[in-house]
Short mmCIF file of C-alpha atoms and ligand atoms in Angstrom, two decimals:
data_model
loop_
_atom_site.label_atom_id
_atom_site.label_comp_id
_atom_site.label_asym_id
_atom_site.label_seq_id
_atom_site.Cartn_x
_atom_site.Cartn_y
_atom_site.Cartn_z
CA MET A 20 0.00 0.00 0.00
CA ALA A 21 1.36 3.38 -0.92
CA ASP A 22 2.43 5.74 1.83
CA LYS A 23 -0.59 8.02 1.81
CA ARG A 24 1.08 11.07 3.24
CA VAL A 25 1.10 13.88 0.72
CA MET A 26 3.05 17.03 1.43
CA ARG A 27 0.34 19.56 2.24
CA SER A 28 1.80 22.47 0.28
CA PRO A 29 -0.76 23.89 -2.17
CA ARG A 30 1.95 23.71 -4.86
CA ASN A 31 2.61 20.02 -4.29
CA PRO A 32 1.93 18.57 -7.77
CA PHE A 33 0.28 15.42 -6.40
CA ALA A 34 -2.02 17.43 -4.10
CA ILE A 35 -2.96 19.39 -7.25
CA ALA A 36 -3.52 16.21 -9.29
CA GLN A 37 -5.78 14.84 -6.55
CA ARG A 38 -7.69 18.11 -6.31
CA GLN A 39 -8.27 18.14 -10.08
CA PHE A 40 -9.42 14.51 -9.98
CA ASP A 41 -11.77 15.18 -7.00
CA GLU A 42 -13.50 17.91 -8.96
CA ALA A 43 -14.15 15.54 -11.88
CA ALA A 44 -15.16 12.69 -9.54
CA ALA A 45 -17.78 14.94 -7.91
CA ILE A 46 -19.31 15.89 -11.27
CA LEU A 47 -19.28 12.24 -12.42
CA GLY A 48 -20.78 11.12 -9.08
CA LEU A 49 -18.18 8.35 -8.59
CA ASP A 50 -18.65 6.00 -5.63
CA GLU A 51 -16.19 5.87 -2.72
CA ALA A 52 -14.21 2.78 -3.85
CA THR A 53 -13.75 4.11 -7.38
CA ARG A 54 -12.49 7.41 -6.00
CA GLU A 55 -10.11 5.67 -3.61
CA ILE A 56 -8.50 3.63 -6.42
CA LEU A 57 -8.14 6.63 -8.71
CA ARG A 58 -6.82 9.07 -6.08
CA TRP A 59 -3.71 6.92 -5.42
CA PRO A 60 -1.11 4.95 -7.34
CA MET A 61 -1.96 1.24 -7.48
CA ARG A 62 1.75 0.36 -7.07
CA GLU A 63 4.93 2.27 -6.41
CA PHE A 64 8.57 1.30 -6.02
CA HIS A 65 11.25 3.21 -4.10
CA PHE A 66 14.84 2.06 -4.43
CA LEU A 67 18.50 3.01 -4.15
CA ILE A 68 20.89 2.88 -7.11
CA PRO A 69 24.58 2.55 -6.25
CA VAL A 70 26.76 3.99 -9.02
CA ARG A 71 30.53 3.66 -9.40
CA MET A 72 31.77 7.17 -10.25
CA ASP A 73 34.69 7.85 -12.58
CA ASP A 74 37.00 8.61 -9.62
CA GLY A 75 36.35 5.15 -8.15
CA SER A 76 34.00 6.27 -5.35
CA VAL A 77 30.40 5.04 -5.09
CA ARG A 78 27.41 7.41 -5.00
CA VAL A 79 23.94 6.23 -4.07
CA PHE A 80 20.97 7.75 -5.93
CA LYS A 81 17.31 7.57 -4.96
CA GLY A 82 14.94 6.24 -7.63
CA PHE A 83 11.18 5.80 -8.05
CA ARG A 84 8.77 4.02 -10.36
CA VAL A 85 5.02 4.55 -9.97
CA GLN A 86 2.39 2.42 -11.75
CA TYR A 87 -0.65 4.59 -11.20
CA ASN A 88 -3.37 2.63 -12.97
CA ASP A 89 -3.29 -0.12 -15.58
CA ALA A 90 -6.99 -0.85 -16.10
CA ARG A 91 -6.81 0.18 -19.78
CA GLY A 92 -3.41 -1.39 -20.58
CA PRO A 93 0.25 -1.55 -19.45
CA ALA A 94 1.43 1.41 -17.36
CA LYS A 95 3.17 3.97 -19.57
CA GLY A 96 5.29 6.98 -18.68
CA GLY A 97 8.70 8.59 -18.80
CA ILE A 98 11.67 8.63 -16.44
CA ARG A 99 12.83 12.04 -15.24
CA PHE A 100 16.35 12.75 -13.97
CA HIS A 101 16.16 15.90 -11.86
CA PRO A 102 17.84 17.23 -8.68
CA GLU A 103 14.47 18.26 -7.21
CA GLU A 104 12.62 15.05 -8.06
CA THR A 105 10.23 13.86 -5.31
CA ILE A 106 7.88 10.92 -4.99
CA ASP A 107 4.91 13.31 -5.11
CA THR A 108 6.08 14.76 -8.43
CA VAL A 109 6.37 11.23 -9.81
CA ARG A 110 2.91 10.32 -8.46
CA ALA A 111 1.38 13.42 -10.04
CA LEU A 112 3.04 12.76 -13.38
CA ALA A 113 1.89 9.11 -13.23
CA ALA A 114 -1.69 10.21 -12.54
CA TRP A 115 -1.54 12.65 -15.46
CA MET A 116 -0.22 9.83 -17.69
CA THR A 117 -3.27 7.77 -16.75
CA TRP A 118 -5.57 10.60 -17.85
CA LYS A 119 -3.42 11.33 -20.89
CA THR A 120 -3.52 7.82 -22.37
CA ALA A 121 -7.26 7.71 -21.65
CA VAL A 122 -8.05 11.09 -23.23
CA MET A 123 -6.09 9.96 -26.31
CA ASP A 124 -7.96 6.64 -26.24
CA LEU A 125 -4.71 4.63 -26.28
CA PRO A 126 -4.83 1.06 -24.90
CA LEU A 127 -2.42 2.00 -22.08
CA GLY A 128 -2.43 2.94 -18.41
CA GLY A 129 -0.33 5.52 -16.60
CA GLY A 130 3.05 5.36 -14.87
CA LYS A 131 6.15 7.47 -14.27
CA GLY A 132 9.67 7.17 -12.92
CA GLY A 133 12.40 9.39 -11.63
CA VAL A 134 15.87 9.65 -10.15
CA VAL A 135 17.02 12.39 -7.80
CA CYS A 136 20.21 13.48 -9.54
CA ASN A 137 21.75 16.33 -11.49
CA PRO A 138 22.64 14.86 -14.88
CA LYS A 139 24.59 18.02 -15.76
CA GLU A 140 27.11 17.05 -13.05
CA LEU A 141 27.54 13.49 -14.33
CA SER A 142 30.00 12.37 -17.01
CA PRO A 143 28.60 10.32 -19.93
CA THR A 144 29.98 7.11 -18.40
CA GLU A 145 28.46 7.91 -14.98
CA LEU A 146 25.13 8.68 -16.68
CA GLU A 147 25.28 5.33 -18.49
CA ARG A 148 25.97 3.45 -15.23
CA LEU A 149 23.11 5.30 -13.49
CA SER A 150 20.71 4.48 -16.36
CA ARG A 151 21.68 0.80 -16.31
CA GLY A 152 21.45 0.79 -12.49
CA TYR A 153 17.89 2.15 -12.71
CA ILE A 154 16.89 -0.76 -14.97
CA ARG A 155 18.54 -3.32 -12.68
CA GLN A 156 16.22 -2.07 -9.93
CA VAL A 157 12.99 -2.12 -11.98
CA ALA A 158 13.59 -4.94 -14.50
CA ARG A 159 11.37 -7.36 -12.59
CA PHE A 160 8.50 -4.83 -12.52
CA ILE A 161 8.50 -3.58 -16.13
CA GLY A 162 7.94 -5.17 -19.57
CA ALA A 163 6.16 -4.53 -22.87
CA ASN A 164 2.93 -5.88 -21.35
CA ILE A 165 3.46 -4.55 -17.80
CA ASP A 166 4.96 -1.09 -17.68
CA VAL A 167 6.78 0.76 -20.46
CA PRO A 168 9.14 3.67 -19.58
CA ALA A 169 10.16 6.51 -21.94
CA PRO A 170 12.15 9.78 -21.80
CA ASP A 171 11.15 12.85 -19.80
CA VAL A 172 13.06 15.87 -18.49
CA TYR A 173 16.84 15.34 -18.86
CA THR A 174 16.55 11.80 -20.24
CA THR A 175 17.31 11.14 -23.90
CA PRO A 176 17.11 8.51 -26.70
CA GLN A 177 20.69 7.50 -25.82
CA ILE A 178 19.61 6.85 -22.22
CA MET A 179 16.66 4.79 -23.52
CA ALA A 180 19.11 2.75 -25.64
CA TRP A 181 21.30 1.96 -22.60
CA MET A 182 18.20 1.08 -20.60
CA MET A 183 16.84 -1.23 -23.30
CA ASP A 184 20.23 -2.90 -23.62
CA GLU A 185 20.44 -3.51 -19.86
CA TYR A 186 16.93 -4.97 -19.86
CA ASP A 187 17.78 -7.29 -22.78
CA ILE A 188 20.94 -8.47 -20.97
CA ILE A 189 18.97 -9.24 -17.80
CA LYS A 190 16.14 -11.01 -19.64
CA GLY A 191 18.36 -12.74 -22.19
CA HIS A 192 16.23 -11.75 -25.15
CA TRP A 193 15.49 -8.83 -27.50
CA GLU A 194 12.40 -6.92 -26.30
CA PRO A 195 12.41 -3.41 -27.81
CA GLY A 196 8.79 -2.73 -26.76
CA VAL A 197 9.88 -2.52 -23.08
CA ILE A 198 10.92 1.09 -23.55
CA THR A 199 10.03 3.84 -26.03
CA GLY A 200 11.75 6.99 -27.21
CA LYS A 201 14.62 4.82 -28.45
CA PRO A 202 16.88 5.91 -31.33
CA VAL A 203 15.37 4.97 -34.73
CA GLU A 204 18.34 2.61 -35.36
CA LEU A 205 17.32 0.57 -32.28
CA GLY A 206 13.58 0.12 -32.76
CA GLY A 207 12.53 3.74 -32.22
CA SER A 208 9.75 5.30 -34.29
CA ARG A 209 10.33 7.89 -36.95
CA GLY A 210 8.65 11.12 -35.86
CA ARG A 211 9.12 10.49 -32.10
CA ILE A 212 11.73 13.20 -31.61
CA ASP A 213 9.36 16.14 -32.29
CA ALA A 214 6.09 14.31 -31.48
CA THR A 215 5.23 16.17 -28.26
CA ALA A 216 5.60 19.58 -29.86
CA ARG A 217 3.93 18.47 -33.10
CA GLY A 218 0.91 17.08 -31.25
CA GLY A 219 0.65 20.34 -29.29
CA ILE A 220 0.83 22.36 -32.50
CA TYR A 221 -2.03 20.30 -34.00
CA THR A 222 -4.17 21.11 -30.94
CA VAL A 223 -3.33 24.83 -31.26
CA ARG A 224 -4.40 24.65 -34.92
CA GLU A 225 -7.76 23.13 -33.86
CA ALA A 226 -8.18 25.67 -31.02
CA ALA A 227 -7.62 28.52 -33.47
CA LYS A 228 -10.35 27.05 -35.70
CA VAL A 229 -12.96 26.95 -32.92
CA LEU A 230 -11.91 30.42 -31.70
CA GLU A 231 -11.85 31.71 -35.30
CA ILE A 232 -8.34 33.15 -34.99
CA ASP A 233 -5.98 33.37 -37.96
CA LEU A 234 -2.59 32.49 -36.46
CA ARG A 235 -0.46 33.47 -39.44
CA GLY A 236 2.05 36.16 -38.46
CA GLN A 237 0.81 36.18 -34.85
CA PRO A 238 3.35 36.23 -31.97
CA ALA A 239 4.08 33.26 -29.69
CA ALA A 240 6.32 32.83 -26.62
CA ILE A 241 7.87 29.63 -25.30
CA GLN A 242 9.13 28.96 -21.78
CA GLY A 243 11.66 26.10 -21.80
CA TYR A 244 13.80 25.26 -24.81
CA GLY A 245 14.43 21.54 -24.53
CA ASN A 246 12.80 18.79 -26.58
CA ALA A 247 9.24 20.09 -26.31
CA GLY A 248 9.99 23.84 -26.41
CA SER A 249 12.56 23.97 -29.20
CA PHE A 250 10.48 21.84 -31.60
CA ALA A 251 7.43 23.95 -30.72
CA HIS A 252 9.42 26.94 -32.04
CA LYS A 253 10.24 25.14 -35.30
CA LEU A 254 6.72 23.83 -35.87
CA ALA A 255 4.82 26.96 -34.77
CA VAL A 256 6.65 28.69 -37.62
CA GLU A 257 6.47 25.83 -40.16
CA ILE A 258 2.94 24.54 -39.55
CA LEU A 259 1.09 27.55 -38.12
CA GLY A 260 3.02 30.38 -39.79
CA MET A 261 3.46 32.14 -36.42
CA LYS A 262 6.46 34.19 -35.32
CA VAL A 263 8.10 33.18 -32.07
CA VAL A 264 9.12 36.41 -30.31
CA ALA A 265 10.48 35.09 -26.99
CA VAL A 266 11.97 31.90 -25.60
CA SER A 267 13.76 30.98 -22.38
CA ASP A 268 15.55 28.19 -20.60
CA SER A 269 16.92 27.63 -17.10
CA ARG A 270 19.69 30.20 -17.72
CA GLY A 271 17.47 33.04 -18.99
CA GLY A 272 15.30 34.30 -21.83
CA ILE A 273 15.50 36.39 -25.00
CA TYR A 274 12.99 38.63 -26.79
CA ASP A 275 12.78 39.96 -30.34
CA PRO A 276 9.44 41.42 -31.48
CA ASP A 277 10.37 40.66 -35.12
CA GLY A 278 10.61 36.91 -34.40
CA LEU A 279 13.50 34.53 -33.68
CA ASP A 280 15.10 32.33 -36.36
CA TYR A 281 14.87 28.70 -35.24
CA TYR A 282 17.93 27.37 -37.07
CA GLN A 283 20.27 30.14 -35.90
CA LEU A 284 18.98 29.90 -32.35
CA ILE A 285 19.29 26.12 -32.06
CA GLU A 286 22.87 26.42 -33.34
CA HIS A 287 23.58 29.12 -30.70
CA LYS A 288 22.10 26.86 -28.00
CA ARG A 289 24.17 23.90 -29.23
CA ARG A 290 27.36 26.00 -29.05
CA THR A 291 26.74 27.83 -25.76
CA GLY A 292 24.34 25.51 -23.88
CA SER A 293 21.63 28.18 -23.58
CA VAL A 294 19.36 30.47 -25.58
CA ALA A 295 20.60 33.39 -23.42
CA GLY A 296 22.95 35.78 -25.17
CA PHE A 297 21.56 35.17 -28.69
CA PRO A 298 22.74 38.21 -30.72
CA ASP A 299 20.41 41.18 -31.42
CA THR A 300 17.83 40.20 -28.80
CA THR A 301 16.75 41.75 -25.50
CA PRO A 302 17.18 39.64 -22.35
CA ILE A 303 13.88 38.79 -20.67
CA SER A 304 13.18 37.01 -17.40
CA ASN A 305 11.17 33.79 -17.29
CA GLU A 306 8.46 35.65 -15.35
CA ASP A 307 8.17 38.54 -17.85
CA LEU A 308 8.06 36.14 -20.78
CA LEU A 309 4.83 34.64 -19.45
CA GLU A 310 3.14 38.03 -19.46
CA LEU A 311 4.05 39.14 -22.99
CA PRO A 312 1.21 40.22 -25.34
CA VAL A 313 1.28 37.07 -27.49
CA THR A 314 -1.46 35.06 -29.16
CA VAL A 315 -0.12 31.69 -28.01
CA LEU A 316 1.96 31.00 -24.90
CA PHE A 317 3.71 27.62 -24.67
CA PRO A 318 4.86 26.68 -21.16
CA ALA A 319 7.40 23.92 -21.93
CA ALA A 320 9.53 23.64 -18.78
CA LEU A 321 8.34 22.65 -15.31
CA GLU A 322 5.30 22.74 -12.98
CA ASN A 323 3.45 25.60 -11.26
CA ILE A 324 4.63 28.58 -13.26
CA ILE A 325 1.17 30.04 -13.92
CA THR A 326 -0.35 30.80 -10.51
CA GLU A 327 -3.09 32.96 -9.00
CA GLU A 328 -0.45 35.74 -8.76
CA ASN A 329 0.44 36.06 -12.44
CA ALA A 330 -2.73 34.62 -14.07
CA PRO A 331 -4.50 38.04 -14.01
CA ARG A 332 -1.60 39.50 -16.05
CA ILE A 333 -1.36 36.79 -18.73
CA LYS A 334 -2.20 38.33 -22.10
CA ALA A 335 -2.13 35.23 -24.35
CA ARG A 336 -5.38 34.15 -26.08
CA ILE A 337 -4.31 30.49 -26.02
CA ILE A 338 -2.09 28.70 -23.50
CA ALA A 339 -0.77 25.46 -24.97
CA GLU A 340 0.58 23.44 -22.06
CA LEU A 341 3.46 21.39 -23.43
CA ALA A 342 4.85 21.08 -19.88
CA ASN A 343 3.10 18.90 -17.33
CA GLY A 344 1.32 20.78 -14.56
CA PRO A 345 2.34 24.37 -15.44
CA THR A 346 -0.96 25.90 -14.21
CA THR A 347 -2.26 25.73 -10.62
CA PRO A 348 -6.00 25.06 -10.03
CA ASP A 349 -6.57 28.63 -8.74
CA ALA A 350 -4.94 30.04 -11.86
CA ASP A 351 -7.14 27.78 -13.99
CA VAL A 352 -10.27 29.45 -12.62
CA ILE A 353 -8.86 32.96 -13.21
CA LEU A 354 -7.80 32.14 -16.78
CA HIS A 355 -11.21 30.62 -17.54
CA GLN A 356 -13.00 33.72 -16.21
CA ARG A 357 -10.74 35.93 -18.31
CA GLY A 358 -11.52 33.95 -21.47
CA VAL A 359 -8.01 32.54 -21.96
CA PHE A 360 -8.30 29.26 -23.88
CA VAL A 361 -6.13 26.70 -22.08
CA ILE A 362 -5.22 23.50 -23.92
CA PRO A 363 -4.56 21.35 -20.86
CA ASP A 364 -1.28 19.51 -20.44
CA PHE A 365 -2.45 15.95 -20.73
CA LEU A 366 -4.15 16.74 -24.03
CA CYS A 367 -1.67 19.28 -25.42
CA ASN A 368 1.50 17.28 -24.75
CA ALA A 369 0.04 13.85 -25.54
CA GLY A 370 1.81 13.65 -28.92
CA GLY A 371 4.87 12.13 -27.21
CA VAL A 372 3.03 9.23 -25.65
CA THR A 373 0.94 8.75 -28.78
CA VAL A 374 4.03 8.23 -30.94
CA SER A 375 5.50 6.13 -28.11
CA TYR A 376 2.43 3.94 -28.50
CA PHE A 377 3.03 3.86 -32.28
CA GLU A 378 6.62 2.83 -31.48
CA GLN A 379 5.37 -0.10 -29.39
CA VAL A 380 3.00 -1.14 -32.18
CA GLN A 381 5.86 -1.07 -34.72
CA ASP A 382 8.20 -2.95 -32.33
CA ALA A 383 5.55 -5.65 -31.90
CA MET A 384 5.20 -6.00 -35.70
CA ASN A 385 8.96 -5.62 -36.21
CA TYR A 386 7.97 -3.43 -39.18
CA TYR A 387 8.44 0.34 -39.28
CA TRP A 388 6.36 3.17 -40.75
CA LYS A 389 7.46 6.15 -42.83
CA GLU A 390 7.62 9.53 -41.08
CA GLU A 391 4.63 10.91 -43.02
CA GLU A 392 2.55 7.95 -41.87
CA VAL A 393 3.43 8.71 -38.23
CA HIS A 394 2.53 12.40 -38.70
CA GLN A 395 -0.79 11.58 -40.31
CA ARG A 396 -1.80 9.07 -37.61
CA LEU A 397 -0.70 11.52 -34.90
CA ASP A 398 -2.75 14.29 -36.47
CA GLU A 399 -5.86 12.05 -36.53
CA LYS A 400 -5.44 11.11 -32.85
CA MET A 401 -4.74 14.67 -31.62
CA THR A 402 -7.59 16.19 -33.62
CA LYS A 403 -10.08 13.59 -32.38
CA ALA A 404 -8.98 14.02 -28.74
CA PHE A 405 -9.10 17.82 -28.99
CA HIS A 406 -12.68 17.75 -30.26
CA ASP A 407 -13.78 15.12 -27.68
CA VAL A 408 -12.57 17.51 -24.96
CA TYR A 409 -13.93 20.65 -26.62
CA GLN A 410 -17.35 19.05 -27.09
CA MET A 411 -17.39 17.97 -23.43
CA SER A 412 -16.46 21.51 -22.32
CA GLN A 413 -19.42 22.88 -24.30
CA GLU A 414 -21.88 20.22 -23.10
CA ALA A 415 -20.87 20.24 -19.42
CA ARG A 416 -20.13 24.00 -19.43
CA VAL A 417 -16.76 23.55 -17.73
CA HIS A 418 -13.24 24.72 -18.52
CA ASN A 419 -11.08 22.61 -20.82
CA ARG A 420 -9.00 20.93 -18.11
CA LEU A 421 -12.08 19.75 -16.26
CA ALA A 422 -13.60 18.62 -19.57
CA ALA A 423 -10.46 16.61 -20.33
CA TYR A 424 -10.72 15.02 -16.87
CA LEU A 425 -14.38 14.14 -17.45
CA VAL A 426 -13.53 12.39 -20.74
CA ALA A 427 -10.46 10.59 -19.36
CA VAL A 428 -11.78 9.55 -15.94
CA SER A 429 -15.00 8.17 -17.50
CA ARG A 430 -12.94 5.95 -19.81
CA VAL A 431 -10.75 4.60 -16.97
CA VAL A 432 -13.81 4.00 -14.78
CA GLN A 433 -15.51 2.13 -17.61
CA ALA A 434 -12.46 -0.17 -17.97
CA MET A 435 -12.37 -0.80 -14.20
CA LYS A 436 -16.08 -1.64 -14.23
CA LEU A 437 -15.71 -4.05 -17.14
CA ARG A 438 -12.84 -5.76 -15.29
CA GLY A 439 -15.03 -6.08 -12.20
CA TRP A 440 -12.76 -3.94 -10.00
CA VAL A 441 -15.55 -1.60 -8.94
P1 LIG B 27 14.04 18.90 -21.64
O1 LIG B 27 14.90 18.40 -20.56
O2 LIG B 27 14.38 18.54 -23.04
O3 LIG B 27 13.92 20.49 -21.55
C1 LIG B 27 13.55 21.18 -20.42
C2 LIG B 27 13.79 22.66 -20.69
O4 LIG B 27 13.28 23.44 -19.61
C3 LIG B 27 15.27 23.03 -20.82
O5 LIG B 27 15.44 23.96 -21.86
C4 LIG B 27 15.58 23.69 -19.47
O6 LIG B 27 16.64 24.64 -19.57
C5 LIG B 27 14.26 24.39 -19.24
N1 LIG B 27 14.07 24.79 -17.84
C6 LIG B 27 14.35 24.08 -16.71
N2 LIG B 27 14.05 24.82 -15.63
C7 LIG B 27 13.58 26.00 -16.09
C8 LIG B 27 13.12 27.17 -15.47
N3 LIG B 27 13.09 27.28 -14.15
N4 LIG B 27 12.70 28.20 -16.28
C9 LIG B 27 12.74 28.09 -17.63
N5 LIG B 27 13.17 27.01 -18.25
C10 LIG B 27 13.58 25.98 -17.50
O7 LIG B 27 12.56 18.43 -21.27
P2 LIG B 27 11.31 18.23 -22.22
O8 LIG B 27 11.26 16.80 -22.60
O9 LIG B 27 11.28 19.29 -23.25
O10 LIG B 27 10.14 18.45 -21.16
C11 LIG B 27 9.64 19.77 -20.85
C12 LIG B 27 8.24 19.61 -20.26
O11 LIG B 27 7.44 18.91 -21.20
C13 LIG B 27 8.16 18.79 -18.97
O12 LIG B 27 7.11 19.29 -18.16
C14 LIG B 27 7.80 17.40 -19.47
O13 LIG B 27 7.18 16.62 -18.47
C15 LIG B 27 6.87 17.77 -20.59
N6 LIG B 27 6.68 16.72 -21.57
C16 LIG B 27 7.71 16.27 -22.35
C17 LIG B 27 7.46 15.26 -23.26
C18 LIG B 27 8.52 14.77 -24.20
O14 LIG B 27 8.21 13.87 -25.02
N7 LIG B 27 9.71 15.30 -24.18
C19 LIG B 27 6.19 14.69 -23.36
C20 LIG B 27 5.17 15.17 -22.55
C21 LIG B 27 5.44 16.20 -21.66
#
């Protein structure tokens, strides 16, 4: 049984995930047992990972894997390497994965993993030993039909390749479907690398249609310039014809009202490690970036950055939540009242898990699709999910996040009922 203590801070991501679920459960009139199962992870694992460092010493890292709910299919969710990782962050992300796979109507459940570490302080060989050590701890609990990890913040296709290799060594057979987000040469899917951003861009395109906004030439801002944020820049320009006027990362932000060139900026970031200092731009803080007069704001970094304090000052028409949990529940209410159209995280950033699911399907067939085929299938899935949620928001007269919860929770409950759990 999971330790049911949850840090009581209002910014605790798992307290927020539970609060969001409770709101949906009340509207759906769920019974006590159903609520109890869905408010908590069904299984969670806490473990220590000893790692031999390059200087010969041993460091011990704390790791987690949470299998939140697998009524609809194997648990699915990334592994995050972060110095501030906590079990409650992992629980929240695992809950959101459960709702994400359900809102996308994928035959998967929800899970998540993490290691408390600072990957920027580890050498490549130390990172490899940590990644393999993680798999040694969870190998008996994961598998293509049990629980399938993937990348998240500060984990990469290379890390997935080491993890898959370690799993294959332990099991003594080739099983690429145990992990997704792998390099294409090792059973990864074409189109996975930019899938999260691409899926988010498709939902922005659909939002603009229902709001009757022409996005061409309109300004956008992006907080976070990693996998999700940097590809959002590229695709907002390529697919939507927008201009991206501001971006930021953990070292700072930059602003240019005429729009930033993606290719030059990504080259600058590759050379210097940050977007900060990009020539002919004005520095901007992460806080100020959120309040710029843009049409679309993409939070693409970490949790709780749009709060009741700054929500009244947000000027964007659409907030496309590529990050998980960027908006607090109090901010949600303020944004809704102010007519800001929020595309909630577990819908907006579901492109990653959707192509991860495509990757599993291709691994199972041992036959791989062309990139255009992946894009087209992703577009179909994102567009359908967007309109399921939008229709629910209109019918139930609730904001988009609550509508997404109503769609997702109903599907998970239906699966639990059919299994005879509740
Ligand atoms: P990443 O590690 O590639 O990038 C994270 C980015 O955020 C980096 O540019 C980092 O500098 C920046 N950042 C960190 N702290 C910051 C701060 N305080 N202020 C501003 N920027 C900061 O991670 P990612 O995969 O792009 O993930 C970003 C978000 O998207 C996370 O919330 C993640 O859970 C979510 N997400 C990612 C995927 C995916 O497939 N990559 C899928 C779904 C959701």
